[in-house]
Every structure is written in C-alpha cells, then in structure tokens.
Short mmCIF file of C-alpha atoms and ligand atoms in Angstrom, two decimals:
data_model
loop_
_atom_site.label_atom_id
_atom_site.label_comp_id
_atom_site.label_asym_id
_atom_site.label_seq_id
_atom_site.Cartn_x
_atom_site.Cartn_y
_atom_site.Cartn_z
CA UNK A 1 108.90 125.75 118.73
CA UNK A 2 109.43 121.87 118.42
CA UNK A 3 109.44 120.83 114.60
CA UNK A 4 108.11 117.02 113.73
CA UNK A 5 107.89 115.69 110.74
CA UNK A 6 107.80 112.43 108.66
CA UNK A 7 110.24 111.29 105.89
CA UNK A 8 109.49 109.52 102.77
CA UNK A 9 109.45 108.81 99.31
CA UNK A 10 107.22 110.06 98.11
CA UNK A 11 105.17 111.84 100.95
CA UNK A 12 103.62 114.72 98.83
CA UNK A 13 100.11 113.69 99.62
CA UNK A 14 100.94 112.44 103.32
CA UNK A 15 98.05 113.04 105.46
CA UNK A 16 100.08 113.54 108.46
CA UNK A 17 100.95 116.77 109.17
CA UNK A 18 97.27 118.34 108.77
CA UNK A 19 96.38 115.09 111.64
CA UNK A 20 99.38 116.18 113.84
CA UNK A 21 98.99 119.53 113.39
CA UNK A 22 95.09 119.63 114.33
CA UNK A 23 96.65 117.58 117.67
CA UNK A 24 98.95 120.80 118.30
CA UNK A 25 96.50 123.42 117.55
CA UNK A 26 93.93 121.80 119.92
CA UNK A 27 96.25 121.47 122.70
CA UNK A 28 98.11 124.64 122.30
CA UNK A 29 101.42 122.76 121.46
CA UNK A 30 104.03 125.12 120.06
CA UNK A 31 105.01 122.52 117.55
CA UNK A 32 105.42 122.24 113.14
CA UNK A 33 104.66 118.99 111.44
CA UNK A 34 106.83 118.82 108.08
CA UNK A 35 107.57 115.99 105.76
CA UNK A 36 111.13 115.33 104.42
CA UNK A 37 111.65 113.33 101.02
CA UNK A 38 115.36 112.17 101.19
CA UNK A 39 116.70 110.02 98.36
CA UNK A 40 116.25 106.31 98.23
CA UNK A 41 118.76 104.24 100.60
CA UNK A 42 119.20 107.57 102.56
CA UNK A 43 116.73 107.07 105.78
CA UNK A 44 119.23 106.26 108.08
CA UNK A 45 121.52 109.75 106.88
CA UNK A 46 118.22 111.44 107.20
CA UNK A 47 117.70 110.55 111.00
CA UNK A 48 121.30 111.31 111.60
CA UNK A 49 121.38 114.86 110.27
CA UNK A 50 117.63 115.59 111.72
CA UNK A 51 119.25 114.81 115.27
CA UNK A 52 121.84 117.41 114.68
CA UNK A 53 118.93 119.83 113.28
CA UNK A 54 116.96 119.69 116.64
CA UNK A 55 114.55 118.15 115.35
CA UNK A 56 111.73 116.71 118.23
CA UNK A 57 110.28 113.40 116.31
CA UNK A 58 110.03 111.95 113.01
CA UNK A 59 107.63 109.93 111.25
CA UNK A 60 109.33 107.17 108.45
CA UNK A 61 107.09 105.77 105.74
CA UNK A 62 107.93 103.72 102.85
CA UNK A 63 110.86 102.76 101.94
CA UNK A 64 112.57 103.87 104.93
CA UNK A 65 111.09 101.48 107.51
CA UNK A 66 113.77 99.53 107.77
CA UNK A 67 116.88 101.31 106.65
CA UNK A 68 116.43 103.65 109.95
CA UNK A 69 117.07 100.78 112.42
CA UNK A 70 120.72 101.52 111.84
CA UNK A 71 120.33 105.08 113.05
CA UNK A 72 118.07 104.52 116.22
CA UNK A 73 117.85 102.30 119.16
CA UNK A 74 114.72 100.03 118.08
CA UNK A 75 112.21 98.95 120.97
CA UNK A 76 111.34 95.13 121.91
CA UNK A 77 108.23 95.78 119.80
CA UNK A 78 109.77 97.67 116.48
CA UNK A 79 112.79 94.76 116.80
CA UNK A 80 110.93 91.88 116.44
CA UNK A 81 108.74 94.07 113.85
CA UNK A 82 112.33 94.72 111.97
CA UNK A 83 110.91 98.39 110.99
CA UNK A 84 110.44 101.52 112.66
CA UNK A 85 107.14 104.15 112.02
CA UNK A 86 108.08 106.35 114.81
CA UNK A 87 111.43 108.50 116.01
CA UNK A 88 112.18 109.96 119.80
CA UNK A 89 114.84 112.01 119.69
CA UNK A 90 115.01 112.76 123.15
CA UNK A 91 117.11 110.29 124.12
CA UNK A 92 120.62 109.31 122.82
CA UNK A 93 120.34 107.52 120.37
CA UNK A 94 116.83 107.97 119.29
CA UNK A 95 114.37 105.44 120.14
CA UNK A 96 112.59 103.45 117.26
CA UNK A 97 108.89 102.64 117.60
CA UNK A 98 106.52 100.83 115.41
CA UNK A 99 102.98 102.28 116.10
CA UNK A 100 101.37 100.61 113.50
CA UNK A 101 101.36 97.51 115.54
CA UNK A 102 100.31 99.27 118.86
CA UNK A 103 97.87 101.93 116.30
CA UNK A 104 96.41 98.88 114.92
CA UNK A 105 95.49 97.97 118.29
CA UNK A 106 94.01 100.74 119.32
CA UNK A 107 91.67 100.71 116.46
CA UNK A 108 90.37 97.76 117.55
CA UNK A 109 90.20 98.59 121.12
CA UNK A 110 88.34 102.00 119.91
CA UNK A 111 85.82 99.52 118.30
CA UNK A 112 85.22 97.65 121.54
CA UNK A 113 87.03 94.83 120.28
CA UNK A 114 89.48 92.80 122.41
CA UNK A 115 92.05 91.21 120.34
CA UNK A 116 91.83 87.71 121.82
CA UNK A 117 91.05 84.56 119.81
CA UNK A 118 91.91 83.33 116.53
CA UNK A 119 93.28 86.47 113.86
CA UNK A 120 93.77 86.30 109.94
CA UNK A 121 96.14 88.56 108.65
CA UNK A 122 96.51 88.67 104.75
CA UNK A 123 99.93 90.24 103.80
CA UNK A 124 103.53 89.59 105.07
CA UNK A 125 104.59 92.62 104.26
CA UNK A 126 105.23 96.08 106.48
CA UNK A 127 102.04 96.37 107.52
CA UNK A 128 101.15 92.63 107.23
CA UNK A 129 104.27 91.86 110.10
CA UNK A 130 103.10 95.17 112.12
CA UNK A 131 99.71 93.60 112.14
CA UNK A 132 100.87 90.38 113.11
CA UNK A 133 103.05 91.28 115.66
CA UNK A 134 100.61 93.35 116.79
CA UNK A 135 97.86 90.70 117.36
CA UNK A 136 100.40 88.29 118.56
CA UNK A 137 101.74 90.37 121.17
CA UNK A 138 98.25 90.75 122.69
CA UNK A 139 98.28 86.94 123.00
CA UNK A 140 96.15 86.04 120.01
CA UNK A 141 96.85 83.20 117.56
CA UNK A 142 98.00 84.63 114.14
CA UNK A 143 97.83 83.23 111.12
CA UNK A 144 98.99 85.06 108.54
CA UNK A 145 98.44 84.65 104.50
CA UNK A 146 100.28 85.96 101.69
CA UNK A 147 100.77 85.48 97.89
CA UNK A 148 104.64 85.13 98.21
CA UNK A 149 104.02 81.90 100.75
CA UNK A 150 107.96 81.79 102.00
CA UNK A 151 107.13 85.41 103.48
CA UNK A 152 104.79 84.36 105.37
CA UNK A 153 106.37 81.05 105.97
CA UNK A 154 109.84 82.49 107.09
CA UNK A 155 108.14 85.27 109.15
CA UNK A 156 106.04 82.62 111.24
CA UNK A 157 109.12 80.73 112.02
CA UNK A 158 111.37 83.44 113.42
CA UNK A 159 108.05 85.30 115.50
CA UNK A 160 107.62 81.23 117.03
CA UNK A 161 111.10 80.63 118.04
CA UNK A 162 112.02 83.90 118.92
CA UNK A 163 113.60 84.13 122.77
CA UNK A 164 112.39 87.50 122.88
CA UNK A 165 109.32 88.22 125.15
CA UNK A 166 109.02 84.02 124.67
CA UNK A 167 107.72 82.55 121.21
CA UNK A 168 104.56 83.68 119.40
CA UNK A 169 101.38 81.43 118.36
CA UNK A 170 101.95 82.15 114.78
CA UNK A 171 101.60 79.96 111.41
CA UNK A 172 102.57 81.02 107.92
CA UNK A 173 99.80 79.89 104.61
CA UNK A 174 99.39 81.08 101.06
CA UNK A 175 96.38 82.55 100.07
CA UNK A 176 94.77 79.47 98.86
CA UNK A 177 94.73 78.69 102.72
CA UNK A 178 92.47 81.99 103.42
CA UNK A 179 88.54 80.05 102.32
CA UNK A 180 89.70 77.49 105.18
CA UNK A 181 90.90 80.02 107.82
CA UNK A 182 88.82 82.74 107.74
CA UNK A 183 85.70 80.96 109.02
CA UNK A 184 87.29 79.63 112.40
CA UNK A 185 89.15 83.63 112.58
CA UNK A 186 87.87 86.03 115.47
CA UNK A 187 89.38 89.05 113.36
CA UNK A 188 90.31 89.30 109.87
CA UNK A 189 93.22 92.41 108.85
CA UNK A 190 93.67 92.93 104.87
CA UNK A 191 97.53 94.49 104.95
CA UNK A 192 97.80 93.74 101.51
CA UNK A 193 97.46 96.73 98.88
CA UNK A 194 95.01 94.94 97.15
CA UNK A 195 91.67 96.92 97.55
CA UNK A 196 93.98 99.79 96.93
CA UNK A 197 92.24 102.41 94.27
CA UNK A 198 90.40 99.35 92.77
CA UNK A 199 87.78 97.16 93.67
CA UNK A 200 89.19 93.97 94.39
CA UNK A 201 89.17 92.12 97.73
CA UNK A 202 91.64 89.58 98.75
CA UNK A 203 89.50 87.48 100.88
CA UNK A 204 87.26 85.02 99.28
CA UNK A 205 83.47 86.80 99.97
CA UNK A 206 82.07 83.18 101.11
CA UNK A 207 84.79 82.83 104.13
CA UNK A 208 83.34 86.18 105.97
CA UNK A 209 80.64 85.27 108.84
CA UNK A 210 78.99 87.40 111.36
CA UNK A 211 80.97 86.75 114.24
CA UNK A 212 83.71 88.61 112.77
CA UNK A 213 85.69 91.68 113.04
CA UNK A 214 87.48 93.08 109.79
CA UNK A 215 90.41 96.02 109.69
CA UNK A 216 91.00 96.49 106.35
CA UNK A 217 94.97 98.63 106.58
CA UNK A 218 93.95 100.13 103.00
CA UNK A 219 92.18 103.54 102.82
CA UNK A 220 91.77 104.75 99.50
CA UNK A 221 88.97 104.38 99.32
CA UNK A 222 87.88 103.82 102.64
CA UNK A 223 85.37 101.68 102.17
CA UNK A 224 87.01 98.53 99.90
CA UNK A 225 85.31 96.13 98.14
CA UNK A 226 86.38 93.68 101.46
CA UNK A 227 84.57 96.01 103.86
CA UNK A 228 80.96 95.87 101.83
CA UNK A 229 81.60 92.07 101.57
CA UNK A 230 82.11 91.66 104.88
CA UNK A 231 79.57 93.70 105.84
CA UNK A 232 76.86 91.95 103.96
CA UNK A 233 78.21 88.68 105.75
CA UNK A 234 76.95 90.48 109.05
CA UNK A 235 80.74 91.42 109.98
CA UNK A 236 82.18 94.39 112.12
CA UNK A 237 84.01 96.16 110.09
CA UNK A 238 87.37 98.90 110.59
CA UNK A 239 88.38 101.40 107.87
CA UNK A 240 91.36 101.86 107.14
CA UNK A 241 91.75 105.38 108.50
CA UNK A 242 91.25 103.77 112.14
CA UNK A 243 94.40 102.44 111.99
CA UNK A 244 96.29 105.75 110.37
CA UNK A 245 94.72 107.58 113.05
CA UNK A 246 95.98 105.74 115.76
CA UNK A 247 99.51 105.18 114.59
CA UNK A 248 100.20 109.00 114.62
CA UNK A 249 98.00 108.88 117.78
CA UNK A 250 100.64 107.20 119.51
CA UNK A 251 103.25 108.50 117.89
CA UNK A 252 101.75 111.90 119.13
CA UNK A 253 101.33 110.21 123.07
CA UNK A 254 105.34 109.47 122.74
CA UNK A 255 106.85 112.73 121.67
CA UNK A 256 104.45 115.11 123.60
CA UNK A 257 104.14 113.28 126.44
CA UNK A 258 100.36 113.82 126.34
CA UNK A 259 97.00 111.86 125.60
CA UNK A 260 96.34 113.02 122.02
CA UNK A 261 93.42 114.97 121.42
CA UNK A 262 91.58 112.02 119.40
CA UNK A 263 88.58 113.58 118.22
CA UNK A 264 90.56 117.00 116.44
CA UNK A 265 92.87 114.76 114.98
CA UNK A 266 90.12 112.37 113.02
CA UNK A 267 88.03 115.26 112.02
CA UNK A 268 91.21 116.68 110.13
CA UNK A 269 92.21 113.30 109.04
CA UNK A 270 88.55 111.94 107.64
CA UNK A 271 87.75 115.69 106.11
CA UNK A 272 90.97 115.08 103.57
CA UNK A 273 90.34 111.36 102.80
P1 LIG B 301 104.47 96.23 101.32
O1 LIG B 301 105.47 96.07 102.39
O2 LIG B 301 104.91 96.60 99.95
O3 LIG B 301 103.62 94.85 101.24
C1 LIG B 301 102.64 94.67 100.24
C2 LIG B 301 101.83 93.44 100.57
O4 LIG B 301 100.75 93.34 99.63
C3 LIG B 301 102.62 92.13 100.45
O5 LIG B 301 102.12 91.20 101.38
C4 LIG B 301 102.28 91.71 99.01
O6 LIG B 301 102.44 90.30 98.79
C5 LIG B 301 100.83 92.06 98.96
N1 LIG B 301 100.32 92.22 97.59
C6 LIG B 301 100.62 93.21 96.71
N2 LIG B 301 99.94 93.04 95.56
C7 LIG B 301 99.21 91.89 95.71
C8 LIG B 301 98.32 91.18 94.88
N3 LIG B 301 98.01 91.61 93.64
N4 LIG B 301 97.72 90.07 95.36
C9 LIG B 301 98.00 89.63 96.62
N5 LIG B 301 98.85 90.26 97.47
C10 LIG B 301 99.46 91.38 97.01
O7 LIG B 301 103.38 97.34 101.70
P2 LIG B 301 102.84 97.71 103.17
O8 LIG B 301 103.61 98.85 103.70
O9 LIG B 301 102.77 96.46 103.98
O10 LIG B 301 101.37 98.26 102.85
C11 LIG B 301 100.32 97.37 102.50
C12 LIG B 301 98.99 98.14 102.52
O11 LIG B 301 98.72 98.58 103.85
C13 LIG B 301 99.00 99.40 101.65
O12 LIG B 301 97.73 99.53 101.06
C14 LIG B 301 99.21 100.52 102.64
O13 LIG B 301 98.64 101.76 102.24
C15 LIG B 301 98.47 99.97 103.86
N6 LIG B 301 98.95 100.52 105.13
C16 LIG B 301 98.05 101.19 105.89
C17 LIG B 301 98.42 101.69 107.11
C18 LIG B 301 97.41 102.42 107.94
O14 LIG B 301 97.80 103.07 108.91
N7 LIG B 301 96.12 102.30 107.62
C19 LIG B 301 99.75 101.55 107.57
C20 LIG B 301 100.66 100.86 106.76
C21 LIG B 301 100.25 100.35 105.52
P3 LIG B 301 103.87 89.73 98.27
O15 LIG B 301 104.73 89.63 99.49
O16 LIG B 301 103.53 88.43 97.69
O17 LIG B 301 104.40 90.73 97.27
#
C-alpha cells in the first residue's frame, strides 16, 4: 500500500484526503491519504523523515510552502513560484511542484476558458504569486493588486527580469489601482482571504463587466460576496473549489501516474464543503 498525505498547521479540517481518497477508491489504487501536523519551522524535517518512512507523496499547506524548498528539488514552475504544494518522492531528492498554479489553470480550462488576454490578480501572497505565475506562464499579461503595494511591486519586478523561461508581462498596483484595471481585464482571480467566512469582496462591484471571467481562490463559502457581484455584472464566474480540485488533481496525475478520476473526486470534495 502507498501512503500520501499532506502536512500542515493546522490541517484538522483539510479536505484532502476524503478528495484523494475517492480518486483511489475509484481507480482501485492501493493507496492511504493522511495529513501530518509538524511544528512550526519544521516542514523541511518533515519531508526529510517522510522520505525515510516510504512515504509515496506529500501535500504542504500553510506555513510550510516555502520552508520545504530546502528539502526537495523545486521545478522551473514551483522556483520561480518560491513555494511548493506538491512532493514526488520517487526520485532523489524529491521533486517540488506547485499545482496551484497549473490547478488554477485547469479550472479555467474546465470552464472553457483560455487564459489569454489581459488577467487581474488581487493578492501577492501564496496563492496570489501561484495565480500569477500561473496566468503568466500561459502568456497572459498579469497585473497583480495587493494591499501591501511593495509585494506586489517587488514580485512584478523579479517575474519581469527573470532569465528563467525569459521575462514575464507582469506589473505590480495597490488596490486603489483595481476600479481602473478591472474593466480592460479578460479574467479577474481574488487570492486574497478577503471573502473568507464574511461577506466582503475586494473588488470594487462597479469594475466587473460581462466580458469577464472571475476565479475567486476562497471557498468558504463558495459562493463570496465577489462571485454574486460579478455575476449580476453578467460575469463567468469560478468557485473556489475549482481550483482545490484541480490542485490535488494534478498532484494526483504526478504521483500515480494516471489521469485522475475527476468526477469521484469533486463529488467527495463539493459533498463536504
Ligand atoms: P497568504 O499568503 O497569507 O496571503 C494573504 C493575501 O490576502 C495577501 O495578499 C494579503 O495582503 C491579502 N489580505 C489579507 N487580508 C486582507 C484584507 N483585509 N484586505 C486586503 N487584502 C488582504 O494566504 P494565501 O495562501 O495566499 O491564501 C489566500 C486565500 O486563497 C485564502 O482564502 C486561501 O484559502 C485561498 N487559497 C485557495 C486555494 C484553492 O485551491 N482554492 C489555494 C490556496 C489558497 P497583504 O500582503 O497586504 O497582507
């Protein structure tokens, strides 16, 4: 039996392993999801001993993203990312991936939407530089919001003169900047928290139009305050579940080496949120 897992702090109400496990069940994998709560500063100790456990893959949430680059050999992708979702330890040393970049994606392309064109992303931080990364990678121009403006500022700067893969079509604002930006954006992703248990939306409601696609990362609840708004402006609109699902979905693609039973895993994923 392979065991998988995820590791974080906290994880008790992770809706992983019921989404991963669904995935095993359905293609009669012989495989355990489990999660793993190590102490604070501790992720990159916790990928070291789970390689000499046996362990098959690891997931690493918050606030492990980052410390596990030290343990792992990070991808082109989850380098120029600077964190790490996703752990392969069939190779030595593991290989980092981010999937939320290539998960938020996916949720997109699931929705018939190319990312190509102009993208808003609100948030600098994990997600927010997943998201970014993400879009950017697929050749669209990025601009990318946050309250802490030097965030966004200093993460523009390094993704445009980066010599990796050549320089990205990125430009850091505050969020003062969104009521001009939004209106001129193909696709609009919320990676803040704000929305998050509350009814608050980051985006100012009058920027949303109807030729426009909105991902909104957060999903409790799953449908935000930014989601109806955008929706009554005649926008698309993504849940935040989209993107959860595909993250693990590709996480799932790496370490099995199969295509992920997609359907199995959203039931068990949307029948818990
Ligand atoms: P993080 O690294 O802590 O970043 C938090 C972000 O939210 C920062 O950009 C922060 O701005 C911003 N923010 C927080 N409070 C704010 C406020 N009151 N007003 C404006 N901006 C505010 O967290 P994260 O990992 O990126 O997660 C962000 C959200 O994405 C969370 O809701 C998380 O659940 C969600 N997420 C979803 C998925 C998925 O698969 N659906 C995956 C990852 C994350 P400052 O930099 O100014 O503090």
């Amino acid at each position: 039996m392979d065991v998988y897992g995820l590791i974080g702090n906290p994880v008790d109400h992770s809706l992983s392993p019921p989404m991963h496990e669904a995935g095993y069940e359905r293609l009669g994998v012989d495989a355990r999801y489990v999660t793993f709560e190590p102490p604070k500063g501790e992720g990159a100790a916790a990928v070291e001993s789970a390689t000499r456990l046996g362990v098959a893959g690891l997931n690493v949430t918050i606030p492990f993203k980052q410390d596990v680059l030290a343990a792992v050999e990070p991808d082109a992708l989850a380098t120029r990312i600077g964190a790490v979702n996703t752990v392969d330890f069939s190779t030595d040393p593991p290989t980092g991936y981010n999937t939320d970049a290539t998960g938020l994606v996916r949720a997109f392309e699931h929705h018939d939407v190319s990312p190509a064109g102009q993208a808003v992303v609100v948030g600098a931080g994990g997600a927010g530089r997943a998201a970014t990364v993400g879009l950017a990678t697929e050749g669209m121009t990025v601009a990318v919001a946050n309250r802490t403006v030097d965030k966004a500022e200093s993460l523009a700067a390094t993704l445009r003169t980066s010599q990796a893969d050549g320089p990205m079509d990125v430009q850091g604002y505050g969020l003062d900047m969104l009521a001009d930006l939004v209106p001129d954006a193909d696709v609009l992703v919320n990676a803040t928290s704000v929305g998050m248990e509350e009814d608050r939306s980051p985006v100012p409601p009058g920027a949303l139009h109807g030729d426009l696609t909105v991902l909104d990362a957060v999903y409790t609840p799953l449908e935000t305050r930014l989601l109806r708004d955008a929706r009554d402006a005649g926008a698309r609109t993504i849940d935040g579940a989209w993107m959860l699902l595909y993250q693990g979905v590709e996480a799932f693609e790496r370490w099995t080496g199969q295509d992920a039973p997609v359907g199995a895993m959203n039931e068990a994923l949307r029948t818990r949120l």
